[in-house]
Short mmCIF file of C-alpha atoms in Angstrom, two decimals:
data_model
loop_
_atom_site.label_atom_id
_atom_site.label_comp_id
_atom_site.label_asym_id
_atom_site.label_seq_id
_atom_site.Cartn_x
_atom_site.Cartn_y
_atom_site.Cartn_z
CA MET A 1 0.28 -0.12 0.16
CA GLU A 2 1.44 3.51 -0.76
CA ALA A 3 2.18 5.92 1.96
CA TRP A 4 1.50 9.24 2.12
CA ARG A 5 2.92 11.91 4.90
CA CYS A 6 0.49 14.34 6.22
CA VAL A 7 1.48 16.26 9.66
CA ARG A 8 1.36 15.12 12.81
CA ARG A 9 -1.84 16.75 14.63
CA GLY A 10 -3.81 15.42 12.00
CA TYR A 11 -5.56 18.42 10.12
CA GLY A 12 -4.17 20.63 6.86
CA ARG A 13 -5.41 23.57 5.30
CA CYS A 14 -7.23 23.79 2.57
CA VAL A 15 -5.74 25.74 -0.43
CA ALA A 16 -8.59 26.03 -2.10
CA GLY A 17 -10.91 26.92 1.28
CA ARG A 18 -10.44 29.12 3.73
CA GLY A 19 -8.86 27.45 7.14
CA ARG A 20 -8.52 24.21 8.29
CA TYR A 21 -9.32 21.09 8.00
CA PRO A 22 -9.86 17.46 10.08
CA MET A 23 -7.28 14.94 7.26
CA PHE A 24 -8.77 11.89 8.74
CA PRO A 25 -12.43 10.75 10.77
CA HIS A 26 -10.69 10.09 13.48
CA ALA A 27 -8.08 11.94 16.12
CA SER A 28 -4.60 9.92 16.14
CA LYS A 29 -2.08 9.91 17.84
CA SER A 30 1.25 12.12 17.53
CA LEU A 31 4.03 9.07 16.64
CA GLY A 32 6.62 11.78 16.69
CA ARG A 33 7.88 14.17 14.27
CA ASP A 34 6.10 13.39 11.30
CA TRP A 35 3.84 9.93 10.96
CA MET A 36 2.69 8.41 7.83
CA THR A 37 -1.12 7.82 6.79
CA PRO A 38 -2.83 4.85 4.40
CA TRP A 39 -3.53 7.06 0.76
CA GLU A 40 -7.08 5.96 0.43
CA ASP A 41 -7.72 8.52 3.53
CA LEU A 42 -5.90 10.69 2.80
CA GLN A 43 -7.37 10.42 -0.74
CA LYS A 44 -11.05 10.79 0.89
CA CYS A 45 -10.76 14.01 2.90
CA CYS A 46 -7.76 16.10 1.11
CA TRP A 47 -7.90 15.00 -2.30
CA SER A 48 -11.33 15.69 -2.87
CA ARG A 49 -11.16 19.98 -1.06
CA HIS A 50 -8.98 20.30 -4.19
CA ILE A 51 -5.67 20.41 -3.13
CA SER A 52 -4.31 19.74 -6.22
CA SER A 53 -6.42 22.47 -8.25
CA CYS A 54 -4.52 25.26 -6.64
CA MET A 55 -0.79 24.49 -6.70
CA ARG A 56 1.79 26.39 -8.87
CA TRP A 57 3.87 23.84 -9.47
CA PRO A 58 7.68 25.18 -9.75
CA GLY A 59 8.74 26.12 -12.96
CA HIS A 60 5.12 26.14 -14.55
CA PRO A 61 2.96 28.64 -15.70
CA SER A 62 -0.27 28.66 -13.59
CA ARG A 63 -3.24 26.58 -15.02
CA VAL A 64 -0.81 23.88 -16.13
CA PRO A 65 -0.95 20.93 -13.79
CA TYR A 66 2.41 18.58 -13.43
CA PRO A 67 2.50 15.70 -11.44
CA TYR A 68 5.41 17.24 -9.00
CA LEU A 69 4.75 18.23 -4.96
CA SER A 70 7.19 19.07 -2.64
CA SER A 71 7.28 20.56 0.60
CA ARG A 72 7.06 23.91 0.40
CA HIS A 73 3.60 23.55 -1.69
CA PHE A 74 2.00 21.99 1.31
CA SER A 75 2.62 23.65 4.40
CA LEU A 76 0.02 24.45 8.00
CA ASN A 77 0.06 27.32 8.62
CA TRP A 78 1.38 29.09 4.38
CA ARG A 79 -0.61 28.03 1.14
CA PRO A 80 0.61 29.38 -1.66
CA SER A 81 -0.69 32.32 -3.58
CA CYS A 82 -2.79 31.25 -7.30
CA LEU A 83 -1.08 32.87 -9.73
CA PHE A 84 -3.78 32.78 -12.41
CA ALA A 85 -5.27 35.63 -14.17
CA SER A 86 -9.14 34.70 -12.83
CA ARG A 87 -10.55 34.26 -9.71
CA THR A 88 -12.49 31.03 -11.27
CA GLN A 89 -10.69 27.15 -10.20
CA PHE A 90 -9.84 25.30 -13.17
CA GLN A 91 -10.78 21.88 -13.48
CA CYS A 92 -8.23 18.86 -12.01
CA CYS A 93 -9.78 16.61 -14.61
CA THR A 94 -6.52 16.35 -16.75
CA TRP A 95 -4.16 15.47 -13.47
CA ARG A 96 -5.54 12.34 -11.02
CA SER A 97 -4.97 10.21 -8.41
CA ASP A 98 -3.80 7.45 -10.76
CA ARG A 99 -1.25 9.24 -12.93
CA LEU A 100 0.97 9.77 -9.46
CA SER A 101 3.95 6.30 -9.82
CA GLN A 102 3.88 5.05 -6.98
CA THR A 103 6.91 6.14 -5.38
CA SER A 104 5.09 10.01 -5.14
CA LEU A 105 4.99 11.34 -1.56
CA ILE A 106 2.90 14.35 -0.62
CA HIS A 107 4.75 15.78 2.72
CA LEU A 108 2.08 18.07 4.97
CA SER A 109 4.52 19.89 7.55
CA SER A 110 4.31 23.12 9.68
CA TYR A 111 6.22 26.48 9.73
CA VAL A 112 6.61 25.88 13.63
CA MET A 113 10.36 26.47 14.66
CA ASP A 114 12.46 23.36 16.15
CA SER A 115 15.39 23.90 18.84
CA GLU A 116 18.43 21.83 16.19
CA GLY A 117 18.73 24.08 13.15
CA ASN A 118 15.81 27.30 13.98
CA GLU A 119 14.63 26.78 10.42
CA PRO A 120 10.82 26.10 9.64
CA SER A 121 10.83 22.86 8.57
CA SER A 122 8.47 23.01 5.67
CA LYS A 123 11.70 24.60 4.05
CA ARG A 124 14.17 22.60 4.69
CA ARG A 125 16.48 21.05 2.04
CA LYS A 126 18.50 17.59 2.09
CA LEU A 127 20.69 19.55 -0.85
CA GLN A 128 23.45 21.73 0.08
CA GLY A 129 26.00 24.05 -2.33
CA THR A 130 25.73 25.99 -5.38
CA ILE A 131 24.89 26.17 -8.89
CA ARG A 132 27.51 27.05 -11.53
CA ARG A 133 26.72 30.02 -13.67
CA ASN A 134 28.40 29.92 -17.14
CA TRP A 135 29.28 32.77 -19.53
CA GLU A 136 27.28 33.02 -22.19
CA TYR A 137 29.59 34.36 -25.32
CA LEU A 138 28.03 36.10 -27.98
CA CYS A 139 30.67 36.58 -29.87
CA SER A 140 32.96 33.87 -31.67
CA HIS A 141 36.11 36.27 -31.25
CA ASN A 142 35.99 36.59 -27.66
CA ARG A 143 34.60 33.10 -26.84
CA GLU A 144 38.17 31.90 -28.61
CA LYS A 145 40.48 33.96 -26.75
CA SER A 146 38.74 33.46 -23.44
CA LYS A 147 40.34 31.98 -21.33
CA ILE A 148 37.72 29.36 -19.50
CA LEU A 149 38.50 28.67 -15.58
CA GLU A 150 37.85 25.53 -13.55
CA ASP A 151 34.97 26.83 -11.61
CA GLY A 152 33.30 28.18 -14.77
CA HIS A 153 34.19 32.06 -14.20
CA ALA A 154 35.25 33.17 -17.16
CA ASP A 155 39.00 35.90 -17.19
CA PRO A 156 37.98 38.47 -15.85
CA GLN A 157 40.76 40.26 -18.04
CA CYS A 158 39.50 42.53 -20.75
CA GLU A 159 41.36 43.38 -23.40
CA ASP A 160 41.66 47.35 -24.61
CA SER A 161 43.67 48.61 -27.24
CA GLU A 162 43.28 51.88 -29.52
CA ASN A 163 41.03 50.75 -31.24
CA LYS A 164 38.56 49.11 -28.45
CA PHE A 165 37.78 49.59 -24.57
CA ASP A 166 36.36 46.16 -22.84
CA PHE A 167 34.61 46.59 -19.96
CA SER A 168 32.60 44.72 -17.74
CA VAL A 169 29.47 45.61 -15.47
CA MET A 170 27.73 44.05 -12.35
CA SER A 171 24.18 44.83 -11.29
CA TYR A 172 22.88 43.56 -7.84
CA ASN A 173 20.37 44.15 -5.11
CA ILE A 174 22.25 42.73 -1.99
CA LEU A 175 19.04 42.88 0.09
CA SER A 176 18.75 45.99 2.41
CA GLN A 177 19.05 43.81 6.34
CA ASP A 178 16.47 46.75 7.74
CA LEU A 179 14.01 45.59 4.58
CA LEU A 180 14.42 41.99 5.24
CA GLU A 181 13.52 42.50 8.81
CA ASP A 182 10.72 44.24 8.08
CA ASN A 183 9.81 41.60 5.81
CA SER A 184 10.00 38.26 7.17
CA HIS A 185 7.54 36.68 6.46
CA LEU A 186 9.30 36.28 2.61
CA TYR A 187 12.27 34.25 4.03
CA ARG A 188 10.14 31.49 5.91
CA HIS A 189 12.59 28.69 3.72
CA CYS A 190 15.38 30.33 5.28
CA ARG A 191 17.77 29.20 8.15
CA ARG A 192 17.84 31.76 10.75
CA PRO A 193 21.72 32.19 11.00
CA VAL A 194 22.15 32.93 6.75
CA LEU A 195 19.77 36.12 7.40
CA HIS A 196 22.32 37.47 9.63
CA TRP A 197 24.31 41.03 8.72
CA GLY A 198 27.41 39.52 9.75
CA PHE A 199 26.75 36.18 7.97
CA ARG A 200 25.12 37.77 5.12
CA PHE A 201 27.86 40.65 3.92
CA PRO A 202 30.86 38.18 4.11
CA ASN A 203 29.23 36.49 1.16
CA ILE A 204 27.91 39.53 -0.47
CA LEU A 205 31.78 41.26 -0.75
CA LYS A 206 33.10 37.36 -2.09
CA GLU A 207 30.73 37.44 -4.58
CA ILE A 208 31.51 41.20 -5.43
CA GLN A 209 35.70 40.53 -5.60
CA HIS A 210 35.23 37.28 -7.29
CA PHE A 211 33.51 38.86 -10.41
CA ASP A 212 35.79 41.16 -9.92
CA ALA A 213 33.15 43.60 -12.46
CA ASP A 214 35.06 46.48 -13.48
CA VAL A 215 31.01 49.38 -12.93
CA LEU A 216 29.07 47.83 -9.69
CA CYS A 217 25.03 49.01 -9.97
CA LEU A 218 23.54 48.51 -6.52
CA GLN A 219 20.31 48.45 -4.56
CA GLU A 220 19.14 48.30 -1.41
CA VAL A 221 22.63 49.60 0.58
CA GLN A 222 22.03 50.05 3.90
CA GLU A 223 23.06 53.66 4.81
CA ASP A 224 24.69 52.40 7.86
CA HIS A 225 26.62 49.66 6.61
CA TYR A 226 27.60 51.36 3.70
CA GLY A 227 29.58 54.30 5.79
CA THR A 228 30.89 51.59 8.11
CA GLU A 229 31.43 48.15 5.95
CA ILE A 230 30.58 48.51 2.41
CA ARG A 231 32.28 51.59 1.35
CA PRO A 232 36.03 50.84 2.47
CA SER A 233 35.57 46.86 1.47
CA LEU A 234 35.18 47.86 -2.13
CA GLU A 235 37.50 51.11 -1.74
CA SER A 236 40.23 48.42 -0.77
CA LEU A 237 39.68 46.43 -3.85
CA GLY A 238 40.64 49.48 -5.82
CA TYR A 239 36.67 51.15 -6.31
CA HIS A 240 35.77 54.63 -6.25
CA CYS A 241 32.32 54.62 -4.81
CA GLU A 242 28.72 57.24 -5.17
CA TYR A 243 25.79 57.10 -3.69
CA LYS A 244 22.21 57.76 -3.02
CA MET A 245 20.52 57.48 -0.55
CA ARG A 246 16.77 57.54 -0.58
CA THR A 247 14.47 60.22 0.55
CA GLY A 248 12.33 60.25 3.97
CA ARG A 249 13.05 57.96 6.49
CA LYS A 250 14.16 54.92 3.76
CA PRO A 251 17.82 53.32 5.40
CA ASP A 252 18.74 52.68 2.39
CA GLY A 253 19.73 53.84 -1.63
CA CYS A 254 21.53 53.25 -4.77
CA ALA A 255 25.17 52.85 -5.39
CA ILE A 256 27.67 53.16 -8.66
CA CYS A 257 31.26 52.15 -7.64
CA PHE A 258 33.73 51.84 -10.28
CA LYS A 259 37.17 50.28 -10.44
CA HIS A 260 40.22 53.35 -10.62
CA SER A 261 42.33 51.82 -13.18
CA LYS A 262 39.66 51.53 -16.24
CA PHE A 263 37.72 54.91 -15.79
CA SER A 264 37.80 58.36 -14.83
CA LEU A 265 34.83 60.19 -12.98
CA LEU A 266 33.26 63.47 -15.11
CA SER A 267 30.15 63.86 -12.78
CA VAL A 268 27.84 62.84 -10.94
CA ASN A 269 23.72 63.32 -10.99
CA PRO A 270 21.23 61.60 -8.56
CA VAL A 271 17.82 61.46 -9.13
CA GLU A 272 15.10 61.92 -6.55
CA PHE A 273 11.33 60.65 -7.64
CA TYR A 274 9.76 62.56 -4.56
CA ARG A 275 8.37 65.23 -5.26
CA ALA A 276 6.45 67.35 -2.72
CA ASP A 277 4.13 69.58 -5.07
CA ILE A 278 3.00 66.50 -6.67
CA PRO A 279 0.63 63.83 -4.78
CA LEU A 280 1.77 61.69 -7.81
CA LEU A 281 5.10 61.17 -6.65
CA ASP A 282 4.95 61.23 -3.07
CA ARG A 283 7.38 58.20 -3.22
CA ASP A 284 10.63 57.73 -1.80
CA ASN A 285 12.92 55.67 -4.90
CA VAL A 286 15.64 57.32 -6.44
CA GLY A 287 18.39 56.50 -9.61
CA LEU A 288 22.02 57.98 -9.74
CA VAL A 289 23.70 58.48 -12.91
CA LEU A 290 27.04 58.90 -13.88
CA LEU A 291 29.09 59.41 -16.17
CA LEU A 292 32.70 58.27 -17.04
CA GLN A 293 35.99 58.65 -19.08
CA PRO A 294 37.32 55.34 -20.02
CA LYS A 295 41.43 55.68 -19.73
CA ILE A 296 42.69 54.48 -22.06
CA PRO A 297 45.66 56.19 -24.49
CA CYS A 298 43.01 57.61 -27.30
CA ALA A 299 42.39 60.94 -26.75
CA ALA A 300 39.27 61.39 -28.23
CA SER A 301 37.55 58.18 -26.59
CA PRO A 302 34.08 58.91 -25.97
CA SER A 303 32.57 58.73 -22.37
CA ILE A 304 30.32 56.31 -21.01
CA CYS A 305 26.60 57.25 -19.08
CA VAL A 306 25.73 54.58 -16.21
CA ALA A 307 22.76 54.70 -14.45
CA ASN A 308 21.40 52.39 -11.80
CA THR A 309 18.01 52.98 -9.61
CA HIS A 310 15.28 50.46 -7.94
CA LEU A 311 11.26 51.27 -8.86
CA LEU A 312 8.49 51.58 -6.70
CA TYR A 313 7.63 47.93 -6.05
CA ASN A 314 3.64 48.66 -5.68
CA PRO A 315 2.21 46.30 -8.62
CA ARG A 316 -1.01 48.41 -8.53
CA ARG A 317 0.88 51.31 -8.94
CA GLY A 318 1.89 51.51 -12.66
CA ASP A 319 1.34 54.82 -12.54
CA ILE A 320 3.92 55.85 -10.43
CA LYS A 321 6.69 53.36 -12.03
CA LEU A 322 6.04 55.19 -15.20
CA THR A 323 6.75 58.44 -14.04
CA GLN A 324 9.84 57.82 -12.12
CA LEU A 325 10.96 56.03 -15.37
CA ALA A 326 10.68 58.69 -17.32
CA MET A 327 11.87 60.80 -14.65
CA LEU A 328 15.04 59.20 -14.91
CA LEU A 329 15.59 58.59 -18.53
CA ALA A 330 15.24 62.21 -18.98
CA GLU A 331 18.18 62.22 -16.38
CA ILE A 332 20.18 60.07 -18.93
CA SER A 333 19.20 61.88 -22.06
CA SER A 334 20.60 64.79 -20.40
CA VAL A 335 23.83 63.73 -18.80
CA ALA A 336 24.29 61.49 -22.12
CA HIS A 337 23.69 64.31 -24.25
CA ARG A 338 25.90 65.15 -27.45
CA LYS A 339 26.84 68.81 -28.58
CA ASP A 340 25.75 66.86 -32.17
CA GLY A 341 21.97 65.56 -30.72
CA SER A 342 23.23 62.15 -30.64
CA PHE A 343 23.92 60.43 -27.20
CA CYS A 344 27.26 58.76 -25.50
CA PRO A 345 26.86 55.05 -24.92
CA ILE A 346 24.55 54.23 -21.76
CA VAL A 347 24.18 51.39 -19.29
CA MET A 348 21.66 51.29 -17.89
CA CYS A 349 20.89 49.32 -14.38
CA GLY A 350 18.80 48.35 -11.42
CA ASP A 351 15.43 47.08 -9.92
CA PHE A 352 12.98 47.67 -11.96
CA ASN A 353 9.77 45.71 -10.09
CA SER A 354 8.84 45.08 -13.96
CA VAL A 355 8.47 42.08 -15.56
CA PRO A 356 9.91 40.72 -19.22
CA GLY A 357 7.12 41.82 -21.78
CA SER A 358 5.30 44.11 -19.96
CA PRO A 359 3.99 47.79 -21.13
CA LEU A 360 6.74 49.63 -18.65
CA TYR A 361 9.47 46.55 -19.75
CA SER A 362 9.13 46.98 -23.20
CA PHE A 363 8.67 50.88 -23.55
CA ILE A 364 12.10 50.50 -22.33
CA LYS A 365 13.07 48.76 -25.03
CA GLU A 366 11.13 49.82 -27.66
CA GLY A 367 11.07 53.70 -26.96
CA LYS A 368 8.03 53.94 -27.38
CA LEU A 369 4.52 52.82 -25.37
CA ASN A 370 1.16 53.88 -26.18
CA TYR A 371 -1.03 53.53 -22.47
CA GLU A 372 -4.83 54.25 -24.12
CA GLY A 373 -6.73 51.77 -21.63
CA LEU A 374 -3.69 50.53 -19.65
CA ALA A 375 -4.65 49.77 -16.16
CA ILE A 376 -2.84 50.93 -13.35
CA GLY A 377 -1.95 47.54 -12.36
CA LYS A 378 -1.31 45.87 -15.46
CA VAL A 379 2.05 48.54 -16.11
CA SER A 380 4.52 46.21 -14.27
CA GLY A 381 2.53 42.99 -15.20
CA GLN A 382 2.99 41.40 -11.65
CA GLU A 383 -0.60 41.06 -11.50
CA GLN A 384 -2.72 39.25 -13.77
CA SER A 385 -6.14 40.46 -13.00
CA SER A 386 -7.63 43.69 -13.42
CA ARG A 387 -10.36 43.85 -11.82
CA GLY A 388 -11.28 47.07 -10.52
CA GLN A 389 -8.31 48.70 -11.43
CA ARG A 390 -8.32 52.26 -12.68
CA ILE A 391 -7.05 52.97 -16.20
CA LEU A 392 -4.27 55.12 -16.54
CA SER A 393 -4.82 58.97 -17.28
CA ILE A 394 -3.64 61.32 -19.68
CA PRO A 395 -1.49 62.38 -19.15
CA ILE A 396 0.39 60.79 -16.68
CA TRP A 397 2.17 62.93 -14.71
CA PRO A 398 1.06 66.78 -14.56
CA PRO A 399 2.62 69.40 -17.01
CA ASN A 400 4.43 71.05 -13.69
CA LEU A 401 6.99 68.21 -13.37
CA GLY A 402 8.52 69.51 -16.51
CA ILE A 403 8.90 66.46 -18.50
CA SER A 404 8.12 65.80 -22.15
CA GLN A 405 6.49 62.58 -23.07
CA ASN A 406 9.37 62.37 -25.10
CA CYS A 407 11.01 61.50 -21.75
CA VAL A 408 13.18 65.15 -21.84
CA TYR A 409 13.25 68.05 -19.60
CA GLU A 410 11.29 70.84 -21.35
CA VAL A 411 12.80 73.96 -21.74
CA GLN A 412 10.33 76.86 -20.89
CA GLN A 413 10.38 79.09 -24.10
CA VAL A 414 7.94 82.48 -24.51
CA PRO A 415 6.63 82.58 -27.99
CA LYS A 416 7.89 85.38 -30.45
CA VAL A 417 4.64 87.35 -31.66
CA GLU A 418 5.19 89.67 -34.38
CA LYS A 419 3.57 93.31 -34.06
CA THR A 420 0.74 92.43 -36.86
CA ASP A 421 -2.37 93.18 -36.83
CA GLY A 422 -4.57 91.86 -33.82
CA ASP A 423 -6.96 89.45 -35.34
CA LEU A 424 -3.67 87.51 -36.65
CA THR A 425 -2.07 87.41 -33.63
CA ARG A 426 -5.52 86.47 -31.73
CA ALA A 427 -5.38 83.27 -34.23
CA GLN A 428 -1.84 82.20 -33.83
CA LEU A 429 -2.02 82.25 -29.74
CA GLU A 430 -5.00 80.32 -30.01
CA LYS A 431 -3.70 78.08 -32.65
CA THR A 432 -0.10 77.82 -30.32
CA GLU A 433 -3.20 76.73 -27.00
CA VAL A 434 -4.75 74.31 -29.43
CA LEU A 435 -1.04 72.63 -30.06
CA VAL A 436 0.09 72.45 -26.41
CA ALA A 437 -3.33 71.14 -25.34
CA ASP A 438 -2.91 68.67 -27.78
CA GLU A 439 0.21 67.81 -26.84
CA LYS A 440 -0.51 67.34 -22.90
CA LEU A 441 -3.57 65.04 -24.17
CA THR A 442 -1.49 62.40 -26.01
CA SER A 443 -1.08 59.12 -24.99
CA ARG A 444 1.70 58.03 -26.31
CA LEU A 445 5.26 58.01 -24.31
CA GLN A 446 8.23 57.55 -26.32
CA HIS A 447 12.22 57.61 -25.79
CA HIS A 448 15.09 57.97 -28.41
CA LEU A 449 18.19 56.03 -26.56
CA SER A 450 17.99 52.74 -28.35
CA LEU A 451 18.40 49.98 -25.59
CA SER A 452 18.41 46.65 -25.49
CA SER A 453 18.63 44.34 -22.95
CA VAL A 454 21.64 42.15 -21.99
CA TYR A 455 18.95 38.72 -21.20
CA SER A 456 16.21 37.08 -23.42
CA HIS A 457 14.74 36.09 -19.67
CA TYR A 458 14.27 32.67 -21.29
CA SER A 459 16.67 29.11 -20.52
CA PRO A 460 18.44 28.57 -23.79
CA ASP A 461 17.76 24.71 -23.69
CA THR A 462 14.43 24.44 -22.23
CA GLY A 463 12.04 27.71 -22.57
CA VAL A 464 11.61 27.64 -19.29
CA PRO A 465 11.66 30.98 -17.86
CA GLU A 466 14.77 32.69 -16.22
CA VAL A 467 14.62 34.67 -13.03
CA THR A 468 16.53 37.11 -11.08
CA THR A 469 14.54 37.08 -7.90
CA CYS A 470 13.40 34.29 -5.24
CA HIS A 471 11.96 34.30 -1.99
CA SER A 472 9.15 32.46 -0.21
CA ARG A 473 6.90 34.15 -1.97
CA SER A 474 7.21 34.81 -5.75
CA ALA A 475 10.59 33.48 -7.96
CA ILE A 476 10.37 36.14 -10.96
CA THR A 477 12.72 38.95 -13.26
CA VAL A 478 12.99 41.79 -12.31
CA ASP A 479 16.80 43.00 -12.78
CA TYR A 480 17.63 44.15 -15.89
CA ILE A 481 21.27 45.41 -17.74
CA PHE A 482 20.32 47.19 -20.62
CA TYR A 483 22.63 49.12 -22.78
CA SER A 484 22.89 51.17 -25.64
CA ALA A 485 22.82 49.43 -29.20
CA ASP A 486 21.64 49.26 -32.67
CA LYS A 487 19.32 46.92 -33.02
CA GLU A 488 20.81 44.33 -35.12
CA SER A 489 20.68 40.56 -34.18
CA ALA A 490 24.32 38.18 -33.85
CA ALA A 491 23.32 34.68 -35.31
CA GLY A 492 19.64 35.59 -35.05
CA SER A 493 19.89 34.49 -31.45
CA PRO A 494 17.74 36.73 -28.64
CA GLY A 495 19.08 39.07 -26.73
CA ALA A 496 22.50 38.85 -28.98
CA GLU A 497 22.41 42.78 -30.02
CA VAL A 498 25.37 43.76 -30.94
CA ALA A 499 26.10 48.24 -31.80
CA LEU A 500 27.87 49.37 -34.82
CA VAL A 501 29.64 53.36 -34.50
CA GLY A 502 29.08 54.97 -31.18
CA GLY A 503 27.21 52.29 -29.38
CA LEU A 504 28.60 48.62 -27.27
CA LYS A 505 28.60 45.20 -28.33
CA LEU A 506 27.85 42.65 -25.89
CA LEU A 507 30.42 40.21 -25.70
CA ALA A 508 29.21 37.92 -22.90
CA ARG A 509 26.69 37.88 -19.66
CA LEU A 510 26.73 35.73 -16.98
CA SER A 511 23.92 33.34 -17.16
CA LEU A 512 21.06 33.19 -15.27
CA LEU A 513 19.39 30.88 -13.74
CA THR A 514 15.07 28.89 -13.69
CA GLU A 515 13.24 28.90 -10.47
CA GLN A 516 13.51 25.14 -9.76
CA ASP A 517 17.43 25.49 -10.11
CA LEU A 518 17.06 28.01 -7.22
CA TRP A 519 15.25 25.74 -5.25
CA THR A 520 17.48 23.16 -5.20
CA ILE A 521 19.93 24.79 -2.86
CA ASN A 522 17.01 26.15 -0.46
CA GLY A 523 15.88 29.46 -2.47
CA LEU A 524 17.42 32.75 -1.57
CA PRO A 525 19.53 33.75 0.29
CA ASN A 526 21.12 30.72 1.46
CA GLU A 527 24.36 29.90 2.94
CA ASN A 528 26.02 30.92 -0.53
CA ASN A 529 24.07 33.12 -2.03
CA SER A 530 23.34 35.89 0.52
CA SER A 531 20.53 38.16 -1.15
CA ASP A 532 17.03 37.25 -2.64
CA HIS A 533 18.53 38.93 -5.70
CA LEU A 534 20.57 37.12 -8.56
CA PRO A 535 23.75 39.68 -9.22
CA LEU A 536 23.94 40.06 -13.09
CA LEU A 537 26.96 40.43 -15.27
CA ALA A 538 28.06 41.74 -18.74
CA LYS A 539 31.02 42.30 -20.72
CA PHE A 540 30.94 45.24 -23.27
CA ARG A 541 32.85 46.19 -26.53
CA LEU A 542 33.20 50.44 -27.10
CA GLU A 543 34.46 50.22 -30.73
CA LEU A 544 36.38 53.65 -30.99
#
C-alpha cells in the first residue's frame, strides 16, 4: 500500500478553502515529528478538497498541472498564492491521482521552528551547495580568446587597445538588512543564521570580489552599512564609490562603484523621484547617473553614461513606476547628450520591479508606449488580474513636472509674436494653445535612447523563464542591465544584439537560473548566496 506523509496533528490547510479541516475522520496519536497514513484516507479527506487544483508547480506557469509535489507547496500555516488570471477554479480532470507514480509522496508539515536548526521544517532541503552560472558568449571571437577557469568563471581581464575598450558591469540588489527584517515573512524558508548581516556581508563581498566587475550598480544599499563596511571594503578592492540614499526615512539607496584603473569620473547626477508639489510622486525611490571617461590612450575616447535605480515595488501603482522611469530617462538624456544631438553609450541597471514583456519593460526596449486604456496594475506585469483597477490617466504626470512625453526635460520658451494685425495675432495665440493642449493629452510615451536588454529572460535550452529574485512568495525577473546598441541581431539569437558605431557590443553575460534551479539550493538567500536577488553581469566592448 502506498503511504503518504501528513502533519502529526492530523489536520492541514486546504489551499482552495479558508481554514483548517480534519484530514482523517478519527483523531490519531502523535507518533513523532511526522507520521504516515494510508493513501485511501488522504484521498477521501484531502483530494476531494481540490488541493491539486490550486497548485503552482515550480518551473511551470499557472493552470498547468504537473505531477510534482514538494514540501514547500503544503504547509500548516502557509498556502501558496494562486497565480492565474481569474478567480475561477480550473478543473483538475487532466491530472488525477492514478497518474502519480507509486513512489510519490506528499509531505505536509508546519512552519513551527524546531530547537535544533531554528529553521522552518517545511522549507528544509537536504541538498546544499551552489549552482554554477556559466558565461554565455555572444561573440565568436571573444569565445575563442577567453580563458575558462575550472570553476566556470571566465577570465575577467578585458583586452584594451587603441581601437577598442572592453569593460564589465554588475547589477546587484544586495537586500537591505532592515528591509529583510521588516519583511521576514518572505524568508520563512531560510535558516535563521543565514539571514544575519554578519553572515551575509562577507558572502556578498566574496561574490563581488570573485566576479571583479569594472562597474558595480548596487541596490538596497543600507546607509549605515555603506559607511562602515560596504564603501571601505570596496575601496580596498580598487573601487571609487558614489551613493544616493532614498529620501524620507528610508534606510537604503543606490550605489555606483567603478574601478580607478578603468575610468575617471566626469559627473555625478542623483535623481530624486519624490516631489512635494506633485501628489503622484509621494514615494522615496531614487536613481543615480554617472558620466565616466575610459582610461585609454586614445585622447578622443567617448564617455560612457552609467545609470542605476530601484523603482517602486507596489504592483498596483503603474502610474508612479512609469513616471519614475520617465524622470530617470530624462536625466540620462541630459547627461548622455552630445553637442551633435547624439548620445554617448549608455548602460542602465537596476531593480525595475517589472517583468519581461510588461508594458514598462517593452517601453524601455522599444522606445514607445501607447498607454490609452491601460489598467494601472498592468504596467509592471506583476499582477495577473486588472479587476477593479482604474485606467491610466492622460497624461500620466502633470505638466509642472517639467518632463515631456518624449522623456526629456522641457525648456520653457516664451513664443515670439510679431506686431501685426490684432486678429491675426489672436488667431496665432489660439493655434498655439490648441497645439499645447493636444500635446498634453497624448497617450503616447517615447524615448530615443535605443536600449537593449543583456538577457533574453528564457533558458536557451528549455525555454523555461529565468528569474533574478526568489523568496517564499515568488520567483520572477525584475532586475535588468540595459545598454545602448543598434538593434541588429547577431546570429539571430535573442538578446545578442551588436552595436555599430556609437554603441556597445555585448560580448558575454553570466547565465541566469530558473526557479526550479534555485529551489534545489534552498531558494534565496541561502548559505552561499546572501541576497534574495542574483547578481547580473555583462561584458561590453566600446569600438573607438
